[in-house]
Coordinates of C-alpha atoms and ligand atoms in Angstrom, one line a residue:
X9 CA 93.2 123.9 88.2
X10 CA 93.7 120.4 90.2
X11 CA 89.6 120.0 90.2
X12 CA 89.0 121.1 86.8
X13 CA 90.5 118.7 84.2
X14 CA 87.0 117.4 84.2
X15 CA 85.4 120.4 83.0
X16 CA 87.6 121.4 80.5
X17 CA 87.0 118.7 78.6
X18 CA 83.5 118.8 78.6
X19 CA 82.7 116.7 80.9
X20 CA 79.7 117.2 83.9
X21 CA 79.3 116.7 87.0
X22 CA 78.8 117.8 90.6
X23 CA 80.7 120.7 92.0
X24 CA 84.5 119.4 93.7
X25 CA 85.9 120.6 97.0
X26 CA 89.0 122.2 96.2
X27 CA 91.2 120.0 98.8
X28 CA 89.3 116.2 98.6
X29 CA 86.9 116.6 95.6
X30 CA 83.8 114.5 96.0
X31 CA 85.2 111.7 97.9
X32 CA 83.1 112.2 100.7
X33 CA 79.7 112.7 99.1
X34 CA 81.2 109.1 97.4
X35 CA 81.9 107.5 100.2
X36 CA 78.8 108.5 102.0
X37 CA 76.5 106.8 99.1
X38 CA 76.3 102.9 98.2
X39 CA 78.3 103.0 94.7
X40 CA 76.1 101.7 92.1
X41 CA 73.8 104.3 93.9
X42 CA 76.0 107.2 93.5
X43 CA 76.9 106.3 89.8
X44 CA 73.0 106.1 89.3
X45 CA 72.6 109.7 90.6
X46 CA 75.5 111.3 88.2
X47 CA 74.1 109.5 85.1
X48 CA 70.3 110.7 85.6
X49 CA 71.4 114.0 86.7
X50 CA 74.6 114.7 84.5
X51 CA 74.0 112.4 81.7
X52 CA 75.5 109.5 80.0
X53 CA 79.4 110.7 80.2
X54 CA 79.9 112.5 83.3
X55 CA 82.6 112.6 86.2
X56 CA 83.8 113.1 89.3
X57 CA 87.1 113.4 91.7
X58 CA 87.7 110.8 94.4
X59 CA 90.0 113.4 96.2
X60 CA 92.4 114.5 93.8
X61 CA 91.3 111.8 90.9
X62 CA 89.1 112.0 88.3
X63 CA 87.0 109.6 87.1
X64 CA 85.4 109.5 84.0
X65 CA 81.8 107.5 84.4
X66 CA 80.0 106.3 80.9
X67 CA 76.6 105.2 80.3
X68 CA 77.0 106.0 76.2
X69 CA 77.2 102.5 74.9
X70 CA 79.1 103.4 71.3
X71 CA 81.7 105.2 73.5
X72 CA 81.8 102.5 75.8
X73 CA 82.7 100.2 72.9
X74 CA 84.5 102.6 71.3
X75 CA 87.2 102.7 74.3
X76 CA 87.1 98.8 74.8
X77 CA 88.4 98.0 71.5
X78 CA 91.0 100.8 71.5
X79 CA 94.2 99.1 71.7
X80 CA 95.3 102.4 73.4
X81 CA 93.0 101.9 75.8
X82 CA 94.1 98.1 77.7
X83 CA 95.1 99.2 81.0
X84 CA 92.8 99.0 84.4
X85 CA 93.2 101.6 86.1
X86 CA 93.3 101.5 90.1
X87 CA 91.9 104.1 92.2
X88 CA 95.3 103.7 94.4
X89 CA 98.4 102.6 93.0
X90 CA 98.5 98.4 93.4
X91 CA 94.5 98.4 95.0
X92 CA 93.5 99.3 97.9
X93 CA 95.4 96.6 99.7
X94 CA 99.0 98.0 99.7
X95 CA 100.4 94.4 100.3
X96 CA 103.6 94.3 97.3
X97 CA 103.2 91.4 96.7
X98 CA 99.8 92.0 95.0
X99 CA 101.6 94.1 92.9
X100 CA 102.1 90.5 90.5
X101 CA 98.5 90.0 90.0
X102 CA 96.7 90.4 86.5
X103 CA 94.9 93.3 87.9
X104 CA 97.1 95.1 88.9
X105 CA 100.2 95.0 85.8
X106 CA 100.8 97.7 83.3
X107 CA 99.8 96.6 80.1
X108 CA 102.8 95.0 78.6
X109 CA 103.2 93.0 82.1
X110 CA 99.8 92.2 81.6
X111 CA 99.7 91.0 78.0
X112 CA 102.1 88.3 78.8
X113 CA 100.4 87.0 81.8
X114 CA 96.6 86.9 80.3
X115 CA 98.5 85.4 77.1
X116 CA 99.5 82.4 79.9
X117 CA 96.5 82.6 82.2
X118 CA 94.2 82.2 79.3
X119 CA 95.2 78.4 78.9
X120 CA 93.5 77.8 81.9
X121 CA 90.6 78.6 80.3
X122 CA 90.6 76.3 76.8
X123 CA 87.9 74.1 75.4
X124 CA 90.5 71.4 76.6
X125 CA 91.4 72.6 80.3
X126 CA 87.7 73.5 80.8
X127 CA 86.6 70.1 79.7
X128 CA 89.4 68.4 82.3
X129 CA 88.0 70.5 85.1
X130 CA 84.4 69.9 84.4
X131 CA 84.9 66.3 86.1
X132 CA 86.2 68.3 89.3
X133 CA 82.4 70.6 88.7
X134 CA 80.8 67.8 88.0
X135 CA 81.9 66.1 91.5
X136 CA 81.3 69.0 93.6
X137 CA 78.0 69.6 92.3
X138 CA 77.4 66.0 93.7
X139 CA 78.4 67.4 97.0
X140 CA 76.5 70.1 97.0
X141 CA 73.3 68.1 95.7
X142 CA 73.4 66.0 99.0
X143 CA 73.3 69.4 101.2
X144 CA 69.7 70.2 99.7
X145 CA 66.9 68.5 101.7
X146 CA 63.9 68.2 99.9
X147 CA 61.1 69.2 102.1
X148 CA 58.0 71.0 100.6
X149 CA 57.0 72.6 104.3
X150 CA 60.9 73.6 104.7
X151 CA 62.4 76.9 103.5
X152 CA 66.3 76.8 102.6
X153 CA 68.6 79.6 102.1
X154 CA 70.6 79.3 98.8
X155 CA 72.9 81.6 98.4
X156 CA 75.7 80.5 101.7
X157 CA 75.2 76.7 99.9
X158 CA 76.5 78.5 96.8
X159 CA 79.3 80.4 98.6
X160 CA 80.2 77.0 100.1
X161 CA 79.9 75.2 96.3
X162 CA 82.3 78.4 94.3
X163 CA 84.7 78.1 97.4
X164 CA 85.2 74.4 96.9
X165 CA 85.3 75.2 92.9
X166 CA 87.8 77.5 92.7
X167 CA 89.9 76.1 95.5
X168 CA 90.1 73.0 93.4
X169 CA 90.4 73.8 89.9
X170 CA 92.4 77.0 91.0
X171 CA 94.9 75.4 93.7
X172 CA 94.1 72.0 93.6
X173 CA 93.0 71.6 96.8
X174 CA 90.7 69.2 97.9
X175 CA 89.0 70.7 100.7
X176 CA 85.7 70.0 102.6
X177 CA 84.3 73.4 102.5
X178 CA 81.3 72.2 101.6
X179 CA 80.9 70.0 104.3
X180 CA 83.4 71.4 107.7
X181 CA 82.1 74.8 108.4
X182 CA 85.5 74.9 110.0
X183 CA 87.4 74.0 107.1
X184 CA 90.2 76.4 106.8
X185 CA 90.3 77.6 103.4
X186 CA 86.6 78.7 104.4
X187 CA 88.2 80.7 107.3
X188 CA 91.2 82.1 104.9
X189 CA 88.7 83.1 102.5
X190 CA 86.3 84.9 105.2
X191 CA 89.6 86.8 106.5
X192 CA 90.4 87.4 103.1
X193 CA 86.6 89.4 102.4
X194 CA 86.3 90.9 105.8
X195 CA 89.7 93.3 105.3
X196 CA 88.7 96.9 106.0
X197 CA 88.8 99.4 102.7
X198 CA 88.3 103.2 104.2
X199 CA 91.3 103.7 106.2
X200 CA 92.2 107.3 106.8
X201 CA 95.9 106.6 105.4
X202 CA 94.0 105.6 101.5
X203 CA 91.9 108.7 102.2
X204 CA 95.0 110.8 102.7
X205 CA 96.5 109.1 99.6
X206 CA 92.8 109.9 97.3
X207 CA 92.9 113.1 98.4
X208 CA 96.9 114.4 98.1
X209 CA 98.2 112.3 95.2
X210 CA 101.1 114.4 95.0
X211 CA 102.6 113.4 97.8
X212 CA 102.0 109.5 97.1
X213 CA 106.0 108.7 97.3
X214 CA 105.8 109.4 101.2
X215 CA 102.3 107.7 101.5
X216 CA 102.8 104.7 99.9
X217 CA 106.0 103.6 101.9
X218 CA 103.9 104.2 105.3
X219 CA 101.1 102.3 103.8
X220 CA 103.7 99.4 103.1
X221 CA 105.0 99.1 106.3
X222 CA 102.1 99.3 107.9
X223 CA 100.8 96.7 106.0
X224 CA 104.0 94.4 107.0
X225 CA 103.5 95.3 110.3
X226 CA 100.2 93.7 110.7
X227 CA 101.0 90.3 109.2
X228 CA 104.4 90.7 111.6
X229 CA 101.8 90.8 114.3
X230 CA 99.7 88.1 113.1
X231 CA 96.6 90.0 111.9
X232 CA 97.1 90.5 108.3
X233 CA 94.4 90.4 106.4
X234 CA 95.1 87.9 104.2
X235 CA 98.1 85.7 105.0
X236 CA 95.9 82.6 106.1
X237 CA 94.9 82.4 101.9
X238 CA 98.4 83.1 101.4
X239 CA 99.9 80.6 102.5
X240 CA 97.3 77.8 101.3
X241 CA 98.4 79.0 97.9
X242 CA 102.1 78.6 98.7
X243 CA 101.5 75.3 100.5
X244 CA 99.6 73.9 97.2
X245 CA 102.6 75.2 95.0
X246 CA 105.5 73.6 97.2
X247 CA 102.9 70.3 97.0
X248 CA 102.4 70.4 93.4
X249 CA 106.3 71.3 93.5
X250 CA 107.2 68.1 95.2
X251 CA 104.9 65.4 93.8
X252 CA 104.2 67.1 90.1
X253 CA 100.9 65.8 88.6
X254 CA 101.8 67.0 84.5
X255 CA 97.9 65.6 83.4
X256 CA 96.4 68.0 86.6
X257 CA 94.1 70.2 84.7
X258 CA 93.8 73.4 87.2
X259 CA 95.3 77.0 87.0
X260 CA 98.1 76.1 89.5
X261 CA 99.1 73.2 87.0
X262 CA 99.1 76.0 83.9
X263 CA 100.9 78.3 85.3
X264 CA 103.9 75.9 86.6
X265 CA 104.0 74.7 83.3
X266 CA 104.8 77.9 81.8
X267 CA 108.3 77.9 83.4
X268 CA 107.8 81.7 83.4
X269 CA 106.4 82.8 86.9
X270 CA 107.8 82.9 90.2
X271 CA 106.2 81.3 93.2
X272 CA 104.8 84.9 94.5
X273 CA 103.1 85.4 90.8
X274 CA 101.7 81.9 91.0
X275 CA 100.4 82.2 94.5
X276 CA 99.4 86.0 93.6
X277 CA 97.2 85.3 90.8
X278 CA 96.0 82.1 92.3
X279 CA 94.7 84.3 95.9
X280 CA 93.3 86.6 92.5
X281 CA 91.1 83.9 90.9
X282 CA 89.2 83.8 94.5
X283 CA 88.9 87.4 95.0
X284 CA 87.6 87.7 91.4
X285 CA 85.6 84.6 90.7
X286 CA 84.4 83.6 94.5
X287 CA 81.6 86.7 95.0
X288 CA 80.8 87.0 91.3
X289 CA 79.6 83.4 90.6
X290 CA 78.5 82.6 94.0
X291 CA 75.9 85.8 93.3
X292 CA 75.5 84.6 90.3
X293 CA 73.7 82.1 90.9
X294 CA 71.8 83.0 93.6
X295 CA 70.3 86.2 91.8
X296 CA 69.3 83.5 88.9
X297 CA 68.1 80.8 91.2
X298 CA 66.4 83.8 92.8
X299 CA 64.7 84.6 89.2
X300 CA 64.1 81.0 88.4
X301 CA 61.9 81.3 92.1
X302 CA 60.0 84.2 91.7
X303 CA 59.2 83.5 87.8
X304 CA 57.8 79.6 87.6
X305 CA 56.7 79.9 84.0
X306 CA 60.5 80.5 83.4
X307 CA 62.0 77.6 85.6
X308 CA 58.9 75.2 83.8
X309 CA 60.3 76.2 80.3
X310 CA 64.1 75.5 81.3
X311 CA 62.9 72.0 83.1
X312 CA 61.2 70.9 79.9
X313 CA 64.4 72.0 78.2
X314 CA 66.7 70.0 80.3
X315 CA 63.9 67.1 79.9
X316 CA 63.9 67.4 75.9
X317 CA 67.8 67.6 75.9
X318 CA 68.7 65.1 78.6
X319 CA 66.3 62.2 78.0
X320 CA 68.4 60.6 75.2
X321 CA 70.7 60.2 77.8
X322 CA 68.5 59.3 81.0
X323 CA 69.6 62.2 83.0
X324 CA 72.9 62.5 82.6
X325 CA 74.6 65.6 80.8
X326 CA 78.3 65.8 79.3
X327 CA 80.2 68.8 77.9
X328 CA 78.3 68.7 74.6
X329 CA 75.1 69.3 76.1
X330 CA 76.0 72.7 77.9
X331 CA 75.9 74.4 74.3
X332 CA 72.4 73.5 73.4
X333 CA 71.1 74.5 76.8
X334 CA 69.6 77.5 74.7
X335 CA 66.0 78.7 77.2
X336 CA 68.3 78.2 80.3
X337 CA 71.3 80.4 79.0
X338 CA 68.6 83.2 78.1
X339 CA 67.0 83.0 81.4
X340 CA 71.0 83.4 82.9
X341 CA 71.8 85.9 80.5
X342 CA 68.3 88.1 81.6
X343 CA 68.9 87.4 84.9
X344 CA 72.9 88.6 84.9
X345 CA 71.8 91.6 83.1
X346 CA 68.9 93.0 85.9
X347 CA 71.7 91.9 88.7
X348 CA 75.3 92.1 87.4
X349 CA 77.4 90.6 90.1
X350 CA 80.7 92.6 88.8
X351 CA 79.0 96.4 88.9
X352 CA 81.8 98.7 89.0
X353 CA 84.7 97.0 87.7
X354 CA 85.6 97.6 84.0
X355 CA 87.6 100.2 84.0
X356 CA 89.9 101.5 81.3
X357 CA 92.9 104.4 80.7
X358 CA 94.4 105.2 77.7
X359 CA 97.5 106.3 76.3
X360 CA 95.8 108.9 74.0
X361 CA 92.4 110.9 74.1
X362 CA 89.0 110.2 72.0
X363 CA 86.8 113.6 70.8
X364 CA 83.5 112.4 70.8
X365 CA 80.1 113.8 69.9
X366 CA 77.0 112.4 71.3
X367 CA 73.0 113.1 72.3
X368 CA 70.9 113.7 75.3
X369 CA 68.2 114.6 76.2
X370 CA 67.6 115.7 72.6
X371 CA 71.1 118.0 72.6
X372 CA 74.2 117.6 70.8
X373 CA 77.1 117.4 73.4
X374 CA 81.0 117.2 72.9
X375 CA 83.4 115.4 75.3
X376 CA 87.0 114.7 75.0
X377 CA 88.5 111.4 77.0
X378 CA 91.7 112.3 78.1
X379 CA 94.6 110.3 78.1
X380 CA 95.8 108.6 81.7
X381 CA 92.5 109.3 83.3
X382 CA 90.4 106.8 84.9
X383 CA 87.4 105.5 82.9
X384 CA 84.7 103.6 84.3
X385 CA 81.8 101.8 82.4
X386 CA 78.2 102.7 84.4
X387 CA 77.9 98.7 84.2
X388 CA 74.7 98.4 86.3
X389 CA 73.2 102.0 84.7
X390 CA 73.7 100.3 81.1
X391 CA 72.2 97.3 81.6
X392 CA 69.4 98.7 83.6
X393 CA 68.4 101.6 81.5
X394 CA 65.2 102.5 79.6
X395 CA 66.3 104.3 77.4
X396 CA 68.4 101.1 76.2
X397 CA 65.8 98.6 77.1
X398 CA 62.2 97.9 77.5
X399 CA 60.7 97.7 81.1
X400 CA 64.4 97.1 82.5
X401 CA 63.3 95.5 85.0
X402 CA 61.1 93.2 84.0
X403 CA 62.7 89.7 83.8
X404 CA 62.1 88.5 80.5
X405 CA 64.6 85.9 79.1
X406 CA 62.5 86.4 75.4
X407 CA 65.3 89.2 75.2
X408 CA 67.9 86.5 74.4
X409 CA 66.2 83.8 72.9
X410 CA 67.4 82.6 69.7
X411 CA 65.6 84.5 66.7
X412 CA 65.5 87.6 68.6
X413 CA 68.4 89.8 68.2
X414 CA 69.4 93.1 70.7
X415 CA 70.3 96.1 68.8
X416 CA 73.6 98.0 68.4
X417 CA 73.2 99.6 71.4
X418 CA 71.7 96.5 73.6
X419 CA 74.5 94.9 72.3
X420 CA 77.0 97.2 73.0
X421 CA 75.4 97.5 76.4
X422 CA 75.3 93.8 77.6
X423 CA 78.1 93.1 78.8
X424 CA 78.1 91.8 82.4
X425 CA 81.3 89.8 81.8
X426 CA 82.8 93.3 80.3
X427 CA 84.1 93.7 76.8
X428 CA 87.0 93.7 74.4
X429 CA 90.4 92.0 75.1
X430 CA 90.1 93.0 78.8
X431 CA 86.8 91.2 79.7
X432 CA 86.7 88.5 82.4
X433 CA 89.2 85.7 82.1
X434 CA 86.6 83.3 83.9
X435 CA 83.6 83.9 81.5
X436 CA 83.6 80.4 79.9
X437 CA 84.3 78.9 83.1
X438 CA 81.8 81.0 85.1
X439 CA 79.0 79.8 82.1
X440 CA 80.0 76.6 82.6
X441 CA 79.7 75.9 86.2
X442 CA 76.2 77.8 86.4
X443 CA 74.8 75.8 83.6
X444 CA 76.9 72.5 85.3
X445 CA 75.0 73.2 88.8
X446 CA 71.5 74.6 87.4
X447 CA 70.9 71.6 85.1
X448 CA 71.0 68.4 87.8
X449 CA 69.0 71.3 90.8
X450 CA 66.4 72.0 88.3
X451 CA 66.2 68.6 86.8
X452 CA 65.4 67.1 90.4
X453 CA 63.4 70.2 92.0
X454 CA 61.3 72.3 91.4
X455 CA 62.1 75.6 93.3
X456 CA 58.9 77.4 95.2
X457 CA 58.4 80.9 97.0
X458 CA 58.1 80.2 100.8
X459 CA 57.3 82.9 103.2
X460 CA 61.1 84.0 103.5
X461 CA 61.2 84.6 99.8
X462 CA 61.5 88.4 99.2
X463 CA 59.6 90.5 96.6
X464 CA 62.2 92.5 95.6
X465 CA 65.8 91.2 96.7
X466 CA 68.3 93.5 98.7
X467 CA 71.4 94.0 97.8
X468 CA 74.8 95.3 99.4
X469 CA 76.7 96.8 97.3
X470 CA 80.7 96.3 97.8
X471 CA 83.5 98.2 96.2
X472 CA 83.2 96.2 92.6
X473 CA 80.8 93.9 93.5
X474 CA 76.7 93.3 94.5
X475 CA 75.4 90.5 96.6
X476 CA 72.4 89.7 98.1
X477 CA 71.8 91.1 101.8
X478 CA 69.8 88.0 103.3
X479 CA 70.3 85.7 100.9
X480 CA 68.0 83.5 98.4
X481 CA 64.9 81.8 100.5
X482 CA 62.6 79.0 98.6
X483 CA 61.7 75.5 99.0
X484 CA 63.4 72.9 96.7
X485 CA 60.3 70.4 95.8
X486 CA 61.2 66.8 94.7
X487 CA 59.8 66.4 91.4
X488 CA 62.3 64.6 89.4
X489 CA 62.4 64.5 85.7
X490 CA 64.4 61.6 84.9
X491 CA 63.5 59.2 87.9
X492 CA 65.9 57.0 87.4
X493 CA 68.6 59.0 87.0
X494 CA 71.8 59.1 89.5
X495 CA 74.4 61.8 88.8
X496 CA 74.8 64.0 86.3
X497 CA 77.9 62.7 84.9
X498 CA 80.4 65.3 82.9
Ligands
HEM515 C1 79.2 85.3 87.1 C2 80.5 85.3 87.3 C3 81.4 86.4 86.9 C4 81.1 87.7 86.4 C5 79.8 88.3 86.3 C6 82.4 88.4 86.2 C7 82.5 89.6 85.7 C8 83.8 90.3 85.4 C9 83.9 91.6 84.9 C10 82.7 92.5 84.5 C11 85.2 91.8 84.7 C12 85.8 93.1 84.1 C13 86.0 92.9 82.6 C14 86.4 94.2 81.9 O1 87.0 95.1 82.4 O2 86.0 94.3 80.7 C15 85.9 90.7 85.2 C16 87.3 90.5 85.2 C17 88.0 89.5 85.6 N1 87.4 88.3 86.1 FE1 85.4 87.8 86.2 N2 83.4 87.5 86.5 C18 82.9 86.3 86.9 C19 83.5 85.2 87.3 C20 84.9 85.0 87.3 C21 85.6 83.8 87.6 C22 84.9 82.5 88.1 C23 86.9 84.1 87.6 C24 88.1 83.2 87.9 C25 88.0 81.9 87.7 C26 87.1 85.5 87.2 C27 88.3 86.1 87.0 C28 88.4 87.4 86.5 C29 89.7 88.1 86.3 C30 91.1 87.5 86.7 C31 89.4 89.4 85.8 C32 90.4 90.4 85.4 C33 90.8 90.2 83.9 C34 91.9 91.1 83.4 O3 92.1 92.2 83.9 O4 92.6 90.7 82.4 N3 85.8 86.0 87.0 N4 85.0 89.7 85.6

């Protein structure tokens, strides 16, 4: 009866073990891999158990919308109770709140991200753009590799307009917010204690505690996996504590104005804003710059777009701008739609259950989505399917050029920054600072194949995430288009 909620309720998919489901057939297979393989074979709404858990895994995209604007339907579920990091304290993060917890931080977090805040930070973009710009050596015989320079760049973003630290990331390969951050991504996720906890849910109140202590252990003994990030973040809050800055325009600044959150929430959902933002936008923009490489036609129409908007102004671009950036947003919008950094991270549960009819493979099927089970959206499969687009993958930014509109379905399906009032906090920001760094790097090179370019580009996939494996390889060629131009001013 444990392994066959699934089943009963309509719902395919491969055969579980009685005691740990199909967690090890999971765990054995890259994710986005694995999801892949349920949808072709079990169709658009099928399932499976990681250990004792179900988890319901959609590729229909008017059920997929269906659930994300269900107001019964706001909470994230967590494959372990507070993520796979038992840490307590990350119990304060956005992620990881029940919903009404949750509604009253997004309602504060979201000030961060106003036309007003975003245009206060874009000076901070604007300036660490700069920095970045000076890293790239033009050389048409040299080959760079992109993607580290834009791990550098988001790590000195977020660390700024997040914290408020000014850092030299970009510059001090032993800078040591670079070093917290690195601890912070290299933490181990498979223990056999979390396997233990998938796989026997029931007895969770004995596993947990362990877990804790464990956990507390290791930072006692000075290798916790993140304290190093931790205590930057409680560092910049005692700062900003002592010498208060009330016109600082960063996240730290909003949420100490709210009066409402103690320090462990501040530092919590600051440590948050890396872990969510650093791996998504740093892909980001290699997969586009990647794109933008491998398809010159593309790059040629969005330099002769920046040329056409930017020449009024000799070069230099402020916020008004960004918005009529309109071939450059399609060719980002193509590009995060064939490589969506954030795969397998919108999740929902609800708090009541949907009866749904819907086709495949030319038959009529019923489901039912029950309440309190874990729902994830087939992100990648969605955006990469034929049945939902033509020649998937095929870049062609023409999909989201102005005049041409998706249908329902596309439209229900593209959502790489999710959907409904759940969807990524950092959207705006994230669309800014890609179009804030593409615009002067395009508008000074022009970006080649070398040798070290690949044809196809590998990718790791992580436990929400997918990155590039080697990295983004091209030459940046000097071929300015407003000569006299200096900085790109914001
Ligand atoms: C290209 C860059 C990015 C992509 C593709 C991306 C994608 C996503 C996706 C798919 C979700 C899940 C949404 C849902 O469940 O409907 C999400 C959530 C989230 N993202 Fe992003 N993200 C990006 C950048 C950022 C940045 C820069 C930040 C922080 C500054 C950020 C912070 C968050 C947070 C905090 C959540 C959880 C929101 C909540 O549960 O209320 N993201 N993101």
């Amino acid at each position: 009866f444990r392994m066959s909620i699934l089943q009963r309720h309509g719902i395919p998919g491969p055969k579980p073990n009685l005691w740990w489901g199909n967690l090890f057939e999971y765990l054995k297979t890259p994710n986005v891999e694995w999801d892949s393989q349920l949808v072709e074979k079990y169709g658009p709404v099928c399932g499976y158990y990681m250990g004792a858990k179900p988890v319901i895994l959609l590729a229909e995209p008017s059920l997929i919308h269906t659930i994300q604007t269900n107001h019964d339907f706001l909470d994230r579920p967590r494959r372990v109770p507070g993520g796979i990091n038992p840490d307590p304290k990350r119990a304060k993060m956005l992620g990881n709140l029940g919903v009404s917890d949750w509604k009253n931080l997004r309602g504060i977090l979201d000030k961060a991200f106003s036309p007003q805040k975003l245009k206060g930070m874009s000076h901070h973009v604007a300036a660490l753009v700069n920095v970045f710009m000076s890293r790239i050596a033009p050389n048409d015989d040299v080959s760079i590799n992109f993607y580290p320079l834009y791990q550098d760049l988001t790590l000195d973003l977020i660390g700024k307009t997040g914290f408020g630290l000014d850092s030299d990331i970009q510059m001090n390969p032993n800078d040591e917010l670079k070093k917290a951050v690195d601890q912070e991504f290299s933490k181990s996720t498979g223990t056999f204690l979390l396997k233990l906890f998938l796989c026997f849910p029931e007895i969770q109140c004995v596993l947990q505690p362990i877990r804790v202590l464990l956990e507390k252990a290791k930072h006692w003994m000075g290798f916790g996996g993140h304290s190093e990030l931790w205590n930057l973040g409680r560092n910049a809050v005692l700062q900003r504590k002592n010498q208060p800055q009330a016109d600082a325009t960063d996240l730290l600044q909003v949420m100490l104005d709210s009066g409402r959150l103690d320090e462990t929430s501040i530092v919590a959902n600051s440590v948050l804003f890396f872990e969510a933002g650093f791996e998504t936008l740093s892909a980001g923009l290699a997969f586009i710059t990647y794109l933008m490489i491998k398809h010159p036609e593309v790059q040629e129409d969005v330099r002769n777009e920046i040329r056409d908007i930017l020449k009024g102004s000799g070069g230099k671009m402020d916020c008004f701008h960004l918005k009529q950036f309109r071939i450059l947003d399609a060719a980002i919008q193509e590009a995060l739609r064939m490589f969506p950094p954030q795969t397998t991270f919108i999740g929902r549960s609800g708090s009541s259950a949907i009866h749904r009819e819907y086709s495949w493979k030319g038959q009529q099927l019923k489901c039912i989505i029950p309440a309190n089970v874990h729902v994830q959206v087939g992100l990648y499969q969605i955006l990469n399917s034929d049945e939902i687009w033509e020649s998937p993958r095929r870049y062609n930014p023409d999909r989201f050029q102005p005049g041409t509109t998706l249908n329902q379905e596309q439209s229900f399906a593209f959502q790489p920054f999710g959907n409904g009032k759940r969807m990524c906090i950092g959207k705006k920001y994230a669309d800014m600072a890609l179009k804030m760094l593409l615009v002067p790097l395009l508008s000074k090179y022009k970006l080649v194949r070398s040798d070290e370019t690949e044809d196809d580009i590998s990718v790791i996939y992580k436990t929400a995430t997918m990155t590039p494996k080697k990295g983004v390889f091209g030459k940046p060629v000097a071929d300015p288009l407003f000569p006299e131009e200096e900085l790109h001013d914001v």
